[in-house]
PDB file of C-alpha atoms and ligand atoms in Angstrom:
ATOM      1  CA  MET M   5      59.968  -4.572  42.909  1.00 94.00           C
ATOM      2  CA  ASP M   6      56.604  -5.317  44.542  1.00 96.00           C
ATOM      3  CA  VAL M   7      53.616  -6.627  42.639  1.00 97.00           C
ATOM      4  CA  TYR M   8      51.853  -3.239  42.489  1.00 98.00           C
ATOM      5  CA  GLU M   9      54.912  -1.641  40.959  1.00 98.00           C
ATOM      6  CA  ALA M  10      55.279  -4.491  38.467  1.00 98.00           C
ATOM      7  CA  VAL M  11      51.621  -4.121  37.425  1.00 98.00           C
ATOM      8  CA  THR M  12      51.641  -0.350  37.120  1.00 97.00           C
ATOM      9  CA  SER M  13      55.037  -0.074  35.429  1.00 97.00           C
ATOM     10  CA  ARG M  14      54.203  -2.707  32.820  1.00 98.00           C
ATOM     11  CA  ARG M  15      53.078  -1.189  29.569  1.00 97.00           C
ATOM     12  CA  ALA M  16      53.307  -2.025  25.933  1.00 97.00           C
ATOM     13  CA  VAL M  17      56.801  -0.761  25.143  1.00 97.00           C
ATOM     14  CA  ARG M  18      57.403  -0.071  21.463  1.00 96.00           C
ATOM     15  CA  GLY M  19      61.070   0.869  21.439  1.00 96.00           C
ATOM     16  CA  PHE M  20      63.899  -1.341  22.703  1.00 98.00           C
ATOM     17  CA  THR M  21      67.676  -1.087  22.806  1.00 98.00           C
ATOM     18  CA  ASP M  22      69.800  -3.834  21.281  1.00 96.00           C
ATOM     19  CA  ARG M  23      71.152  -4.837  24.722  1.00 98.00           C
ATOM     20  CA  GLN M  24      70.920  -8.620  24.863  1.00 98.00           C
ATOM     21  CA  VAL M  25      68.730 -10.328  27.433  1.00 98.00           C
ATOM     22  CA  PRO M  26      70.749 -13.013  29.251  1.00 98.00           C
ATOM     23  CA  ARG M  27      69.504 -16.555  28.701  1.00 98.00           C
ATOM     24  CA  GLU M  28      69.543 -17.177  32.517  1.00 98.00           C
ATOM     25  CA  THR M  29      67.157 -14.238  33.017  1.00 98.00           C
ATOM     26  CA  LEU M  30      64.748 -15.590  30.439  1.00 98.00           C
ATOM     27  CA  GLU M  31      64.963 -19.037  32.012  1.00 98.00           C
ATOM     28  CA  ARG M  32      64.263 -17.591  35.476  1.00 98.00           C
ATOM     29  CA  VAL M  33      61.223 -15.681  34.212  1.00 98.00           C
ATOM     30  CA  LEU M  34      59.787 -18.546  32.177  1.00 98.00           C
ATOM     31  CA  SER M  35      60.363 -21.096  34.939  1.00 98.00           C
ATOM     32  CA  ALA M  36      58.485 -18.920  37.436  1.00 98.00           C
ATOM     33  CA  ALA M  37      55.717 -18.144  34.905  1.00 98.00           C
ATOM     34  CA  ALA M  38      55.052 -21.873  34.618  1.00 98.00           C
ATOM     35  CA  TRP M  39      53.302 -21.468  38.015  1.00 98.00           C
ATOM     36  CA  SER M  40      50.484 -19.525  36.317  1.00 98.00           C
ATOM     37  CA  PRO M  41      47.045 -20.953  37.060  1.00 98.00           C
ATOM     38  CA  SER M  42      44.866 -22.763  34.526  1.00 98.00           C
ATOM     39  CA  GLY M  43      41.557 -24.586  34.715  1.00 98.00           C
ATOM     40  CA  SER M  44      42.244 -28.168  35.894  1.00 98.00           C
ATOM     41  CA  ASN M  45      45.933 -27.263  35.595  1.00 98.00           C
ATOM     42  CA  ILE M  46      46.022 -28.187  31.911  1.00 98.00           C
ATOM     43  CA  GLN M  47      48.559 -25.400  31.130  1.00 98.00           C
ATOM     44  CA  PRO M  48      47.378 -24.858  27.557  1.00 98.00           C
ATOM     45  CA  TRP M  49      50.145 -22.411  26.562  1.00 98.00           C
ATOM     46  CA  ARG M  50      53.035 -23.427  24.315  1.00 98.00           C
ATOM     47  CA  ALA M  51      55.728 -20.779  24.271  1.00 98.00           C
ATOM     48  CA  TYR M  52      58.805 -20.441  22.084  1.00 98.00           C
ATOM     49  CA  VAL M  53      61.415 -17.992  23.349  1.00 98.00           C
ATOM     50  CA  VAL M  54      63.452 -16.841  20.399  1.00 98.00           C
ATOM     51  CA  THR M  55      66.667 -14.806  20.217  1.00 98.00           C
ATOM     52  CA  GLY M  56      69.749 -14.473  18.021  1.00 98.00           C
ATOM     53  CA  GLY M  57      69.816 -15.934  14.509  1.00 98.00           C
ATOM     54  CA  PRO M  58      66.334 -17.486  14.569  1.00 98.00           C
ATOM     55  CA  LEU M  59      64.703 -14.225  15.663  1.00 98.00           C
ATOM     56  CA  ALA M  60      66.697 -12.301  13.061  1.00 98.00           C
ATOM     57  CA  GLU M  61      65.441 -14.779  10.475  1.00 98.00           C
ATOM     58  CA  ILE M  62      61.791 -14.339  11.513  1.00 98.00           C
ATOM     59  CA  LYS M  63      62.134 -10.545  11.399  1.00 98.00           C
ATOM     60  CA  LYS M  64      63.870 -10.777   8.010  1.00 98.00           C
ATOM     61  CA  ARG M  65      61.138 -12.956   6.502  1.00 98.00           C
ATOM     62  CA  ALA M  66      58.400 -10.667   7.790  1.00 97.00           C
ATOM     63  CA  GLY M  67      60.321  -7.593   6.621  1.00 96.00           C
ATOM     64  CA  GLU M  68      60.740  -9.030   3.129  1.00 97.00           C
ATOM     65  CA  ARG M  69      57.027  -9.712   2.891  1.00 96.00           C
ATOM     66  CA  LEU M  70      56.237  -6.180   4.018  1.00 94.00           C
ATOM     67  CA  ALA M  71      58.692  -4.704   1.524  1.00 93.00           C
ATOM     68  CA  ALA M  72      57.227  -6.798  -1.286  1.00 94.00           C
ATOM     69  CA  GLY M  73      53.707  -5.703  -0.342  1.00 91.00           C
ATOM     70  CA  ASP M  74      52.668  -9.339   0.149  1.00 92.00           C
ATOM     71  CA  PRO M  75      49.287  -9.780   1.760  1.00 92.00           C
ATOM     72  CA  TRP M  76      49.215 -10.647   5.438  1.00 93.00           C
ATOM     73  CA  ASP M  77      48.276 -14.144   6.513  1.00 95.00           C
ATOM     74  CA  GLU M  78      44.721 -14.459   7.631  1.00 88.00           C
ATOM     75  CA  PRO M  79      45.033 -14.807  11.437  1.00 86.00           C
ATOM     76  CA  GLU M  80      43.768 -18.236  12.457  1.00 94.00           C
ATOM     77  CA  TYR M  81      41.338 -16.768  14.961  1.00 96.00           C
ATOM     78  CA  GLU M  82      39.104 -13.721  14.997  1.00 95.00           C
ATOM     79  CA  GLN M  83      41.069 -10.912  16.644  1.00 95.00           C
ATOM     80  CA  TYR M  84      38.007  -8.774  17.359  1.00 95.00           C
ATOM     81  CA  PRO M  85      34.294  -9.338  16.841  1.00 95.00           C
ATOM     82  CA  PRO M  86      33.355  -8.227  13.297  1.00 93.00           C
ATOM     83  CA  THR M  87      31.174  -5.502  14.757  1.00 94.00           C
ATOM     84  CA  LEU M  88      32.722  -4.105  17.872  1.00 95.00           C
ATOM     85  CA  LYS M  89      29.929  -2.483  19.840  1.00 96.00           C
ATOM     86  CA  ALA M  90      30.007   0.387  22.300  1.00 96.00           C
ATOM     87  CA  PRO M  91      31.896   1.080  24.491  1.00 97.00           C
ATOM     88  CA  TYR M  92      34.639  -1.170  23.058  1.00 97.00           C
ATOM     89  CA  CYS M  93      34.599   0.427  19.638  1.00 96.00           C
ATOM     90  CA  GLU M  94      35.114   3.897  21.149  1.00 96.00           C
ATOM     91  CA  ARG M  95      37.908   2.624  23.377  1.00 95.00           C
ATOM     92  CA  ARG M  96      39.628   1.086  20.370  1.00 94.00           C
ATOM     93  CA  SER M  97      39.390   4.337  18.397  1.00 92.00           C
ATOM     94  CA  ALA M  98      40.653   6.324  21.373  1.00 92.00           C
ATOM     95  CA  PHE M  99      43.632   3.980  21.646  1.00 92.00           C
ATOM     96  CA  GLY M 100      44.432   4.383  17.928  1.00 90.00           C
ATOM     97  CA  ALA M 101      44.118   8.162  18.152  1.00 89.00           C
ATOM     98  CA  GLN M 102      46.415   8.265  21.164  1.00 89.00           C
ATOM     99  CA  ARG M 103      49.005   5.831  19.794  1.00 88.00           C
ATOM    100  CA  TYR M 104      49.310   7.435  16.386  1.00 88.00           C
ATOM    101  CA  GLY M 105      48.687  10.960  17.690  1.00 87.00           C
ATOM    102  CA  ALA M 106      51.743  10.572  19.944  1.00 84.00           C
ATOM    103  CA  LEU M 107      53.758   9.824  16.804  1.00 86.00           C
ATOM    104  CA  GLY M 108      52.318  12.900  15.061  1.00 88.00           C
ATOM    105  CA  ILE M 109      50.343  10.766  12.602  1.00 88.00           C
ATOM    106  CA  ALA M 110      46.933  12.020  11.500  1.00 87.00           C
ATOM    107  CA  ARG M 111      43.901   9.740  11.673  1.00 81.00           C
ATOM    108  CA  GLU M 112      43.433   9.679   7.915  1.00 86.00           C
ATOM    109  CA  ASP M 113      47.116   9.068   7.116  1.00 88.00           C
ATOM    110  CA  LEU M 114      46.754   5.318   6.669  1.00 86.00           C
ATOM    111  CA  GLU M 115      50.144   4.945   5.042  1.00 88.00           C
ATOM    112  CA  ALA M 116      51.970   6.530   7.992  1.00 89.00           C
ATOM    113  CA  ARG M 117      49.952   4.382  10.402  1.00 87.00           C
ATOM    114  CA  GLN M 118      50.914   1.319   8.413  1.00 87.00           C
ATOM    115  CA  ARG M 119      54.587   2.357   8.529  1.00 87.00           C
ATOM    116  CA  ALA M 120      54.442   2.789  12.310  1.00 88.00           C
ATOM    117  CA  ALA M 121      52.631  -0.530  12.692  1.00 90.00           C
ATOM    118  CA  SER M 122      55.278  -2.278  10.602  1.00 94.00           C
ATOM    119  CA  ALA M 123      57.720  -1.858  13.522  1.00 95.00           C
ATOM    120  CA  ASN M 124      55.740  -4.708  15.100  1.00 97.00           C
ATOM    121  CA  TRP M 125      57.468  -7.134  12.772  1.00 97.00           C
ATOM    122  CA  ASP M 126      60.896  -5.928  13.824  1.00 98.00           C
ATOM    123  CA  CYS M 127      59.772  -6.513  17.437  1.00 98.00           C
ATOM    124  CA  PHE M 128      60.315  -2.761  17.893  1.00 97.00           C
ATOM    125  CA  GLY M 129      64.052  -3.504  17.907  1.00 98.00           C
ATOM    126  CA  ALA M 130      63.859  -6.020  20.782  1.00 98.00           C
ATOM    127  CA  PRO M 131      66.550  -8.722  20.860  1.00 98.00           C
ATOM    128  CA  ALA M 132      64.218 -11.385  22.291  1.00 98.00           C
ATOM    129  CA  ALA M 133      60.686 -12.514  21.623  1.00 98.00           C
ATOM    130  CA  LEU M 134      58.207 -15.047  22.858  1.00 98.00           C
ATOM    131  CA  PHE M 135      55.807 -16.653  20.406  1.00 98.00           C
ATOM    132  CA  CYS M 136      52.791 -18.039  22.197  1.00 98.00           C
ATOM    133  CA  TYR M 137      50.804 -20.872  20.654  1.00 98.00           C
ATOM    134  CA  ILE M 138      47.629 -22.609  21.731  1.00 98.00           C
ATOM    135  CA  ASP M 139      46.191 -25.940  20.613  1.00 96.00           C
ATOM    136  CA  ARG M 140      43.446 -25.407  18.030  1.00 96.00           C
ATOM    137  CA  GLY M 141      41.077 -27.570  20.038  1.00 95.00           C
ATOM    138  CA  MET M 142      41.010 -25.246  23.040  1.00 98.00           C
ATOM    139  CA  GLY M 143      38.023 -23.116  24.007  1.00 97.00           C
ATOM    140  CA  ALA M 144      37.479 -19.699  25.596  1.00 97.00           C
ATOM    141  CA  PRO M 145      38.478 -20.727  29.159  1.00 98.00           C
ATOM    142  CA  GLN M 146      41.821 -22.036  27.917  1.00 98.00           C
ATOM    143  CA  TRP M 147      42.444 -18.840  25.946  1.00 98.00           C
ATOM    144  CA  ALA M 148      41.877 -17.000  29.230  1.00 98.00           C
ATOM    145  CA  ASP M 149      44.471 -19.307  30.856  1.00 98.00           C
ATOM    146  CA  VAL M 150      46.950 -18.326  28.158  1.00 98.00           C
ATOM    147  CA  GLY M 151      46.251 -14.647  28.859  1.00 98.00           C
ATOM    148  CA  MET M 152      47.058 -15.191  32.525  1.00 98.00           C
ATOM    149  CA  TYR M 153      50.274 -16.910  31.582  1.00 98.00           C
ATOM    150  CA  LEU M 154      51.308 -14.037  29.324  1.00 98.00           C
ATOM    151  CA  GLN M 155      50.568 -11.416  31.980  1.00 98.00           C
ATOM    152  CA  THR M 156      52.585 -13.431  34.488  1.00 98.00           C
ATOM    153  CA  VAL M 157      55.510 -13.452  32.065  1.00 99.00           C
ATOM    154  CA  MET M 158      55.208  -9.688  31.542  1.00 98.00           C
ATOM    155  CA  LEU M 159      55.129  -8.947  35.279  1.00 98.00           C
ATOM    156  CA  LEU M 160      58.132 -11.157  35.957  1.00 98.00           C
ATOM    157  CA  LEU M 161      59.993  -9.383  33.153  1.00 98.00           C
ATOM    158  CA  ARG M 162      59.406  -6.113  35.023  1.00 98.00           C
ATOM    159  CA  ALA M 163      60.978  -7.672  38.132  1.00 98.00           C
ATOM    160  CA  GLU M 164      64.080  -8.264  35.998  1.00 98.00           C
ATOM    161  CA  GLY M 165      64.163  -4.654  34.756  1.00 98.00           C
ATOM    162  CA  LEU M 166      62.855  -5.740  31.368  1.00 98.00           C
ATOM    163  CA  HIS M 167      59.904  -4.558  29.315  1.00 98.00           C
ATOM    164  CA  SER M 168      57.643  -6.236  26.798  1.00 98.00           C
ATOM    165  CA  CYS M 169      54.974  -5.725  24.188  1.00 98.00           C
ATOM    166  CA  PRO M 170      52.394  -8.450  23.515  1.00 98.00           C
ATOM    167  CA  GLN M 171      51.633  -8.529  19.777  1.00 98.00           C
ATOM    168  CA  MET M 172      48.694 -10.080  18.001  1.00 98.00           C
ATOM    169  CA  ALA M 173      50.284  -8.480  14.942  1.00 97.00           C
ATOM    170  CA  TRP M 174      52.444 -11.592  14.649  1.00 98.00           C
ATOM    171  CA  ALA M 175      49.326 -13.687  13.902  1.00 97.00           C
ATOM    172  CA  LYS M 176      49.292 -11.856  10.563  1.00 96.00           C
ATOM    173  CA  PHE M 177      52.666 -13.414   9.749  1.00 97.00           C
ATOM    174  CA  HIS M 178      52.119 -16.781  11.369  1.00 98.00           C
ATOM    175  CA  THR M 179      53.371 -18.713   8.350  1.00 98.00           C
ATOM    176  CA  SER M 180      56.706 -16.846   8.417  1.00 98.00           C
ATOM    177  CA  VAL M 181      57.076 -17.562  12.130  1.00 98.00           C
ATOM    178  CA  ALA M 182      56.215 -21.224  11.541  1.00 98.00           C
ATOM    179  CA  GLU M 183      58.827 -21.526   8.769  1.00 98.00           C
ATOM    180  CA  VAL M 184      61.495 -20.835  11.388  1.00 98.00           C
ATOM    181  CA  LEU M 185      59.980 -22.481  14.484  1.00 98.00           C
ATOM    182  CA  SER M 186      58.267 -25.493  12.866  1.00 98.00           C
ATOM    183  CA  PRO M 187      55.550 -25.831  15.515  1.00 98.00           C
ATOM    184  CA  PRO M 188      53.408 -28.989  15.484  1.00 98.00           C
ATOM    185  CA  SER M 189      50.433 -28.572  13.159  1.00 97.00           C
ATOM    186  CA  GLU M 190      47.874 -28.737  15.985  1.00 97.00           C
ATOM    187  CA  LEU M 191      49.128 -25.417  17.354  1.00 98.00           C
ATOM    188  CA  MET M 192      48.039 -21.973  16.230  1.00 98.00           C
ATOM    189  CA  LEU M 193      49.902 -18.759  16.926  1.00 98.00           C
ATOM    190  CA  PHE M 194      48.019 -16.523  19.326  1.00 98.00           C
ATOM    191  CA  CYS M 195      50.586 -13.733  19.614  1.00 98.00           C
ATOM    192  CA  GLY M 196      54.197 -12.727  19.804  1.00 98.00           C
ATOM    193  CA  MET M 197      55.778 -10.719  22.583  1.00 98.00           C
ATOM    194  CA  SER M 198      58.765  -8.433  22.191  1.00 98.00           C
ATOM    195  CA  ILE M 199      61.122  -8.584  25.161  1.00 98.00           C
ATOM    196  CA  GLY M 200      64.062  -6.383  26.026  1.00 98.00           C
ATOM    197  CA  PHE M 201      65.365  -3.236  27.657  1.00 98.00           C
ATOM    198  CA  GLU M 202      63.351  -0.115  26.961  1.00 97.00           C
ATOM    199  CA  ASP M 203      64.813   2.566  24.723  1.00 96.00           C
ATOM    200  CA  VAL M 204      63.982   5.450  27.016  1.00 93.00           C
ATOM    201  CA  ALA M 205      64.551   7.926  24.184  1.00 90.00           C
ATOM    202  CA  ALA M 206      61.580   6.497  22.253  1.00 83.00           C
ATOM    203  CA  ASP M 207      58.394   8.601  22.457  1.00 76.00           C
ATOM    204  CA  HIS M 208      55.422   7.051  24.097  1.00 80.00           C
ATOM    205  CA  ALA M 209      52.083   7.980  25.579  1.00 81.00           C
ATOM    206  CA  ARG M 210      50.853   6.112  28.663  1.00 90.00           C
ATOM    207  CA  THR M 211      47.666   4.405  27.564  1.00 93.00           C
ATOM    208  CA  GLY M 212      44.823   5.275  29.923  1.00 93.00           C
ATOM    209  CA  ARG M 213      41.990   3.138  31.251  1.00 96.00           C
ATOM    210  CA  ALA M 214      38.234   3.506  31.387  1.00 96.00           C
ATOM    211  CA  PRO M 215      36.906   5.013  34.612  1.00 96.00           C
ATOM    212  CA  LEU M 216      36.699   2.189  37.135  1.00 97.00           C
ATOM    213  CA  ASP M 217      32.915   2.449  37.457  1.00 95.00           C
ATOM    214  CA  GLU M 218      32.650   1.356  33.800  1.00 96.00           C
ATOM    215  CA  THR M 219      34.414  -1.942  34.443  1.00 97.00           C
ATOM    216  CA  LEU M 220      34.059  -2.668  38.154  1.00 97.00           C
ATOM    217  CA  MET M 221      31.253  -2.897  40.656  1.00 96.00           C
ATOM    218  CA  PHE M 222      31.490  -3.499  44.386  1.00 96.00           C
ATOM    219  CA  VAL M 223      28.454  -5.335  45.699  1.00 96.00           C
ATOM    220  CA  ASP M 224      28.548  -5.291  49.477  1.00 93.00           C
ATOM    221  CA  GLY M 225      24.934  -4.678  50.474  1.00 91.00           C
ATOM    222  CA  SER M 226      25.656  -1.230  51.920  1.00 80.00           C
TER     223      SER M 226
HETATM  224  C1  FMN T 329      46.749  -9.936  23.440  1.00 76.68           C
HETATM  225  C2  FMN T 329      47.328  -8.591  23.132  1.00 76.68           C
HETATM  226  C3  FMN T 329      47.741  -8.305  21.846  1.00 76.68           C
HETATM  227  C4  FMN T 329      48.304  -7.061  21.543  1.00 76.68           C
HETATM  228  N1  FMN T 329      48.771  -6.851  20.267  1.00 76.68           N
HETATM  229  C5  FMN T 329      49.475  -5.723  20.020  1.00 76.68           C
HETATM  230  C6  FMN T 329      50.127  -5.546  18.771  1.00 76.68           C
HETATM  231  O1  FMN T 329      50.040  -6.373  17.863  1.00 76.68           O
HETATM  232  N2  FMN T 329      50.875  -4.443  18.585  1.00 76.68           N
HETATM  233  C7  FMN T 329      51.008  -3.489  19.561  1.00 76.68           C
HETATM  234  O2  FMN T 329      51.724  -2.500  19.329  1.00 76.68           O
HETATM  235  N3  FMN T 329      50.391  -3.608  20.757  1.00 76.68           N
HETATM  236  C8  FMN T 329      49.657  -4.717  21.011  1.00 76.68           C
HETATM  237  N4  FMN T 329      49.085  -4.897  22.246  1.00 76.68           N
HETATM  238  C9  FMN T 329      49.266  -3.878  23.281  1.00 76.68           C
HETATM  239  C10 FMN T 329      47.969  -3.118  23.578  1.00 76.68           C
HETATM  240  O3  FMN T 329      47.736  -2.166  22.570  1.00 76.68           O
HETATM  241  C11 FMN T 329      48.124  -2.464  24.949  1.00 76.68           C
HETATM  242  O4  FMN T 329      48.297  -3.461  25.924  1.00 76.68           O
HETATM  243  C12 FMN T 329      46.921  -1.600  25.324  1.00 76.68           C
HETATM  244  O5  FMN T 329      46.748  -0.556  24.417  1.00 76.68           O
HETATM  245  C13 FMN T 329      47.068  -1.041  26.739  1.00 76.68           C
HETATM  246  O6  FMN T 329      48.269  -0.297  26.832  1.00 76.68           O
HETATM  247  P1  FMN T 329      49.418  -0.661  27.880  1.00 76.68           P
HETATM  248  O7  FMN T 329      49.678  -2.142  27.774  1.00 76.68           O
HETATM  249  O8  FMN T 329      50.617   0.148  27.440  1.00 76.68           O
HETATM  250  O9  FMN T 329      48.941  -0.293  29.236  1.00 76.68           O
HETATM  251  C14 FMN T 329      48.446  -6.097  22.555  1.00 76.68           C
HETATM  252  C15 FMN T 329      48.004  -6.384  23.856  1.00 76.68           C
HETATM  253  C16 FMN T 329      47.461  -7.610  24.144  1.00 76.68           C
HETATM  254  C17 FMN T 329      47.026  -7.909  25.553  1.00 76.68           C
END
């Protein structure tokens, strides 16, 4: 698979089969992803790749909290600016309408949306997950480094025939994740990532992108 195909075939997959992902494949992907760039090569990501019993335990703990109606954890970072201005706000609404519309869920049906969103904490059925932490002391450039690392992981997963879904949703259950992974206290959970083989029977809509002239400018003097 060439890089263009990896980029364009990667999408947030929200339905996986229970086919296990071989440990050697995960090791190959994560070893290659370690070559991701970072400012001054400080490599600020800290990733935990979790499968089997420990992942089942994380899903179980999150599921029990959902079933009990426990409040979410406050994420340890602001996931979006408190007032999301145009055009970002409109793009976010369009995404929500598309995602839940594809599932036949009406905009005002908050309960059904919540139910669909709760699949996040089962990793959409995926048998593997990556939990990505960052040191609390890091600033915006290092968060960007972590983003590059995660995209590198996702592209390499495509090269292995695997799919993924990055999930900030896991930051809302960071204490449950920490109970199982016991990360050092200086780390905060940025996101999880479901990893596995796509369930091709699961419905999905391909999320679009803004017209290029909204996000890109060529400046060549002509
Ligand atoms: C950092 C990050 C966090 C995300 N968190 C979630 C999440 O919690 N749940 C989810 O279903 N999708 C999540 N997504 C997936 C985005 O919704 C998705 O990437 C976006 O809508 C574009 O769609 P595409 O990736 O399928 O092209 C996240 C993506 C990123 C990059």
